[in-house]
Amino acid sequence: MFCLTVWLWTRTLNIHGLIGGMWRNTWSDDLKRSFEDEHTCCGYLNPKDSPVLSSASCKKKGGYGCYLPVLYYTQIRLRGVYAGFVVFMLVVLAAAVTATLQLVFSTDHERVLRSQSHYLFNRQSRSSSACVPPTRPDTAMSPIHERQAANNGWDDD
């Protein structure tokens, strides 16, 4: 999408040459006539440059060409296209960042769940009876601590 935006922008750098060629060679007489009537202009650069003689504004003598109204109209439309491309690129970038973050965090979450399930499975397999809860290794007491707990914290030895 970025390449398309750059390509379109580079194509429109010579907007003056593009519009002149399109007015003279590509645009139909109906399109030129409607533009001339709407903007009260005649021809492209002047009334002698590819006018549509049947338009109301060209029947009047004098006047100016449609160069500036066409250029203004084109620039407004291109600004809208460029703004649309920029907004679309920002949405795509935000979606890519969101997807990447979700992938990273879901992978960490799945890793934690997997390690917890392995721990619980190994703990269950080590216990001799399903009715007796297995002891947790982090709460097991050393023999010294067991004697201290039995003597209420005082060692009589």
PDB file of C-alpha atoms in Angstrom:
ATOM      1  CA  MET A   1       0.000   0.000   0.000  1.00  0.00           C
ATOM      2  CA  PHE A   2       2.870   2.334   0.777  1.00  0.00           C
ATOM      3  CA  CYS A   3       4.320   1.685  -2.677  1.00  0.00           C
ATOM      4  CA  LEU A   4       0.969   2.486  -4.270  1.00  0.00           C
ATOM      5  CA  THR A   5       0.818   5.777  -2.361  1.00  0.00           C
ATOM      6  CA  VAL A   6       4.347   6.732  -3.422  1.00  0.00           C
ATOM      7  CA  TRP A   7       3.601   5.766  -7.016  1.00  0.00           C
ATOM      8  CA  LEU A   8       0.435   7.864  -7.078  1.00  0.00           C
ATOM      9  CA  TRP A   9       2.209  10.798  -5.487  1.00  0.00           C
ATOM     10  CA  THR A  10       5.069  10.686  -8.002  1.00  0.00           C
ATOM     11  CA  ARG A  11       2.596  10.429 -10.872  1.00  0.00           C
ATOM     12  CA  THR A  12       0.813  13.550  -9.689  1.00  0.00           C
ATOM     13  CA  LEU A  13       3.956  15.654  -9.253  1.00  0.00           C
ATOM     14  CA  ASN A  14       3.520  16.788 -12.867  1.00  0.00           C
ATOM     15  CA  ILE A  15      -0.172  17.480 -12.412  1.00  0.00           C
ATOM     16  CA  HIS A  16      -0.098  20.448 -14.780  1.00  0.00           C
ATOM     17  CA  GLY A  17       1.114  18.354 -17.710  1.00  0.00           C
ATOM     18  CA  LEU A  18      -1.229  15.501 -16.901  1.00  0.00           C
ATOM     19  CA  ILE A  19      -4.337  17.632 -16.700  1.00  0.00           C
ATOM     20  CA  GLY A  20      -3.504  19.563 -19.881  1.00  0.00           C
ATOM     21  CA  GLY A  21      -3.063  16.358 -21.854  1.00  0.00           C
ATOM     22  CA  MET A  22      -6.217  14.893 -20.408  1.00  0.00           C
ATOM     23  CA  TRP A  23      -8.248  18.035 -21.211  1.00  0.00           C
ATOM     24  CA  ARG A  24      -7.035  18.122 -24.784  1.00  0.00           C
ATOM     25  CA  ASN A  25      -6.991  14.405 -25.628  1.00  0.00           C
ATOM     26  CA  THR A  26      -8.924  12.291 -23.128  1.00  0.00           C
ATOM     27  CA  TRP A  27     -11.881  14.150 -21.700  1.00  0.00           C
ATOM     28  CA  SER A  28     -15.118  13.991 -23.680  1.00  0.00           C
ATOM     29  CA  ASP A  29     -16.829  17.138 -24.902  1.00  0.00           C
ATOM     30  CA  ASP A  30     -19.705  16.522 -22.479  1.00  0.00           C
ATOM     31  CA  LEU A  31     -17.339  16.480 -19.507  1.00  0.00           C
ATOM     32  CA  LYS A  32     -15.534  19.623 -20.701  1.00  0.00           C
ATOM     33  CA  ARG A  33     -18.843  21.374 -21.379  1.00  0.00           C
ATOM     34  CA  SER A  34     -20.196  20.613 -17.896  1.00  0.00           C
ATOM     35  CA  PHE A  35     -16.960  21.837 -16.322  1.00  0.00           C
ATOM     36  CA  GLU A  36     -16.943  24.999 -18.457  1.00  0.00           C
ATOM     37  CA  ASP A  37     -20.576  25.759 -17.636  1.00  0.00           C
ATOM     38  CA  GLU A  38     -20.146  25.109 -13.927  1.00  0.00           C
ATOM     39  CA  HIS A  39     -17.039  27.278 -13.564  1.00  0.00           C
ATOM     40  CA  THR A  40     -17.872  29.860 -16.306  1.00  0.00           C
ATOM     41  CA  CYS A  41     -14.622  29.309 -18.160  1.00  0.00           C
ATOM     42  CA  CYS A  42     -13.783  28.381 -21.731  1.00  0.00           C
ATOM     43  CA  GLY A  43     -10.972  26.169 -23.035  1.00  0.00           C
ATOM     44  CA  TYR A  44      -8.054  24.953 -20.977  1.00  0.00           C
ATOM     45  CA  LEU A  45      -5.461  27.732 -20.830  1.00  0.00           C
ATOM     46  CA  ASN A  46      -7.570  30.280 -22.723  1.00  0.00           C
ATOM     47  CA  PRO A  47     -10.750  30.333 -24.853  1.00  0.00           C
ATOM     48  CA  LYS A  48      -8.752  29.199 -27.918  1.00  0.00           C
ATOM     49  CA  ASP A  49      -7.197  26.116 -26.241  1.00  0.00           C
ATOM     50  CA  SER A  50      -9.533  23.137 -26.904  1.00  0.00           C
ATOM     51  CA  PRO A  51     -12.868  24.801 -26.076  1.00  0.00           C
ATOM     52  CA  VAL A  52     -16.262  23.220 -26.417  1.00  0.00           C
ATOM     53  CA  LEU A  53     -18.040  25.793 -28.510  1.00  0.00           C
ATOM     54  CA  SER A  54     -21.495  24.559 -27.554  1.00  0.00           C
ATOM     55  CA  SER A  55     -21.005  25.469 -23.854  1.00  0.00           C
ATOM     56  CA  ALA A  56     -22.753  28.598 -22.607  1.00  0.00           C
ATOM     57  CA  SER A  57     -19.578  30.194 -21.256  1.00  0.00           C
ATOM     58  CA  CYS A  58     -17.733  29.802 -24.568  1.00  0.00           C
ATOM     59  CA  LYS A  59     -20.509  31.575 -26.489  1.00  0.00           C
ATOM     60  CA  LYS A  60     -19.640  34.733 -24.584  1.00  0.00           C
ATOM     61  CA  LYS A  61     -16.656  36.616 -25.921  1.00  0.00           C
ATOM     62  CA  GLY A  62     -13.586  36.866 -23.722  1.00  0.00           C
ATOM     63  CA  GLY A  63     -13.270  35.024 -20.439  1.00  0.00           C
ATOM     64  CA  TYR A  64     -10.492  32.893 -19.148  1.00  0.00           C
ATOM     65  CA  GLY A  65      -9.439  29.277 -19.454  1.00  0.00           C
ATOM     66  CA  CYS A  66     -10.405  26.462 -17.122  1.00  0.00           C
ATOM     67  CA  TYR A  67      -6.824  25.784 -16.033  1.00  0.00           C
ATOM     68  CA  LEU A  68      -7.160  27.139 -12.473  1.00  0.00           C
ATOM     69  CA  PRO A  69     -10.605  25.647 -11.705  1.00  0.00           C
ATOM     70  CA  VAL A  70      -9.460  22.247 -13.043  1.00  0.00           C
ATOM     71  CA  LEU A  71      -6.229  22.425 -11.045  1.00  0.00           C
ATOM     72  CA  TYR A  72      -8.099  23.421  -7.883  1.00  0.00           C
ATOM     73  CA  TYR A  73     -10.664  20.641  -8.362  1.00  0.00           C
ATOM     74  CA  THR A  74      -7.901  18.072  -8.932  1.00  0.00           C
ATOM     75  CA  GLN A  75      -5.887  19.173  -5.904  1.00  0.00           C
ATOM     76  CA  ILE A  76      -8.938  18.868  -3.651  1.00  0.00           C
ATOM     77  CA  ARG A  77      -9.621  15.352  -4.928  1.00  0.00           C
ATOM     78  CA  LEU A  78      -5.979  14.302  -4.586  1.00  0.00           C
ATOM     79  CA  ARG A  79      -5.842  15.596  -1.022  1.00  0.00           C
ATOM     80  CA  GLY A  80      -8.797  13.361  -0.242  1.00  0.00           C
ATOM     81  CA  VAL A  81      -7.088  10.381  -1.870  1.00  0.00           C
ATOM     82  CA  TYR A  82      -3.814  11.045  -0.027  1.00  0.00           C
ATOM     83  CA  ALA A  83      -5.642  11.460   3.282  1.00  0.00           C
ATOM     84  CA  GLY A  84      -7.475   8.187   2.655  1.00  0.00           C
ATOM     85  CA  PHE A  85      -4.196   6.391   1.950  1.00  0.00           C
ATOM     86  CA  VAL A  86      -2.567   7.825   5.082  1.00  0.00           C
ATOM     87  CA  VAL A  87      -5.522   6.845   7.275  1.00  0.00           C
ATOM     88  CA  PHE A  88      -5.570   3.375   5.740  1.00  0.00           C
ATOM     89  CA  MET A  89      -1.822   2.989   6.320  1.00  0.00           C
ATOM     90  CA  LEU A  90      -2.239   4.030   9.961  1.00  0.00           C
ATOM     91  CA  VAL A  91      -5.048   1.511  10.435  1.00  0.00           C
ATOM     92  CA  VAL A  92      -2.931  -1.247   8.850  1.00  0.00           C
ATOM     93  CA  LEU A  93       0.041  -0.292  11.032  1.00  0.00           C
ATOM     94  CA  ALA A  94      -2.111  -0.298  14.184  1.00  0.00           C
ATOM     95  CA  ALA A  95      -3.553  -3.698  13.237  1.00  0.00           C
ATOM     96  CA  ALA A  96      -0.070  -5.114  12.651  1.00  0.00           C
ATOM     97  CA  VAL A  97       1.215  -3.817  16.000  1.00  0.00           C
ATOM     98  CA  THR A  98      -1.866  -5.134  17.804  1.00  0.00           C
ATOM     99  CA  ALA A  99      -1.543  -8.546  16.180  1.00  0.00           C
ATOM    100  CA  THR A 100       2.152  -8.728  17.037  1.00  0.00           C
ATOM    101  CA  LEU A 101       1.562  -7.782  20.659  1.00  0.00           C
ATOM    102  CA  GLN A 102      -1.289 -10.241  20.960  1.00  0.00           C
ATOM    103  CA  LEU A 103       0.883 -12.979  19.489  1.00  0.00           C
ATOM    104  CA  VAL A 104       3.707 -12.222  21.921  1.00  0.00           C
ATOM    105  CA  PHE A 105       1.475 -12.029  24.980  1.00  0.00           C
ATOM    106  CA  SER A 106      -0.626 -15.051  24.061  1.00  0.00           C
ATOM    107  CA  THR A 107       2.545 -17.055  23.555  1.00  0.00           C
ATOM    108  CA  ASP A 108       3.751 -16.094  27.049  1.00  0.00           C
ATOM    109  CA  HIS A 109       0.352 -16.918  28.508  1.00  0.00           C
ATOM    110  CA  GLU A 110       0.244 -20.280  26.758  1.00  0.00           C
ATOM    111  CA  ARG A 111       3.773 -21.018  27.962  1.00  0.00           C
ATOM    112  CA  VAL A 112       2.760 -20.299  31.554  1.00  0.00           C
ATOM    113  CA  LEU A 113      -0.346 -22.473  31.242  1.00  0.00           C
ATOM    114  CA  ARG A 114       1.692 -25.293  29.731  1.00  0.00           C
ATOM    115  CA  SER A 115       4.299 -25.147  32.520  1.00  0.00           C
ATOM    116  CA  GLN A 116       1.559 -25.109  35.160  1.00  0.00           C
ATOM    117  CA  SER A 117      -0.153 -28.109  33.618  1.00  0.00           C
ATOM    118  CA  HIS A 118       3.172 -30.007  33.456  1.00  0.00           C
ATOM    119  CA  TYR A 119       3.818 -29.157  37.101  1.00  0.00           C
ATOM    120  CA  LEU A 120       0.376 -30.345  38.167  1.00  0.00           C
ATOM    121  CA  PHE A 121       0.651 -33.513  36.085  1.00  0.00           C
ATOM    122  CA  ASN A 122       4.067 -34.385  37.509  1.00  0.00           C
ATOM    123  CA  ARG A 123       2.885 -33.624  41.025  1.00  0.00           C
ATOM    124  CA  GLN A 124      -0.157 -35.861  40.602  1.00  0.00           C
ATOM    125  CA  SER A 125       1.891 -38.730  39.203  1.00  0.00           C
ATOM    126  CA  ARG A 126       4.328 -38.576  42.158  1.00  0.00           C
ATOM    127  CA  SER A 127       1.641 -38.831  44.798  1.00  0.00           C
ATOM    128  CA  SER A 128       0.951 -42.355  45.986  1.00  0.00           C
ATOM    129  CA  SER A 129      -2.741 -41.927  46.604  1.00  0.00           C
ATOM    130  CA  ALA A 130      -5.308 -39.769  44.877  1.00  0.00           C
ATOM    131  CA  CYS A 131      -7.068 -39.128  48.223  1.00  0.00           C
ATOM    132  CA  VAL A 132      -4.004 -37.791  49.990  1.00  0.00           C
ATOM    133  CA  PRO A 133      -2.982 -34.392  48.714  1.00  0.00           C
ATOM    134  CA  PRO A 134       0.659 -34.277  47.758  1.00  0.00           C
ATOM    135  CA  THR A 135       3.010 -32.119  49.733  1.00  0.00           C
ATOM    136  CA  ARG A 136       4.351 -29.056  48.112  1.00  0.00           C
ATOM    137  CA  PRO A 137       8.110 -29.020  47.909  1.00  0.00           C
ATOM    138  CA  ASP A 138       8.312 -25.364  48.878  1.00  0.00           C
ATOM    139  CA  THR A 139       6.484 -26.032  52.185  1.00  0.00           C
ATOM    140  CA  ALA A 140       8.500 -29.105  53.195  1.00  0.00           C
ATOM    141  CA  MET A 141      10.486 -28.502  56.375  1.00  0.00           C
ATOM    142  CA  SER A 142      13.999 -29.565  57.096  1.00  0.00           C
ATOM    143  CA  PRO A 143      14.611 -31.784  60.172  1.00  0.00           C
ATOM    144  CA  ILE A 144      15.988 -28.832  62.144  1.00  0.00           C
ATOM    145  CA  HIS A 145      12.909 -26.750  61.430  1.00  0.00           C
ATOM    146  CA  GLU A 146      10.636 -29.661  62.322  1.00  0.00           C
ATOM    147  CA  ARG A 147      12.334 -29.987  65.746  1.00  0.00           C
ATOM    148  CA  GLN A 148      12.052 -26.228  66.299  1.00  0.00           C
ATOM    149  CA  ALA A 149       8.363 -26.305  65.416  1.00  0.00           C
ATOM    150  CA  ALA A 150       7.798 -29.268  67.773  1.00  0.00           C
ATOM    151  CA  ASN A 151       9.507 -27.440  70.634  1.00  0.00           C
ATOM    152  CA  ASN A 152       7.648 -24.204  69.926  1.00  0.00           C
ATOM    153  CA  GLY A 153      10.680 -22.567  68.519  1.00  0.00           C
ATOM    154  CA  TRP A 154      13.113 -23.554  71.331  1.00  0.00           C
ATOM    155  CA  ASP A 155      15.828 -26.032  70.715  1.00  0.00           C
ATOM    156  CA  ASP A 156      16.620 -28.006  73.875  1.00  0.00           C
ATOM    157  CA  ASP A 157      19.554 -29.966  72.479  1.00  0.00           C
TER     158      ASP A 157
END
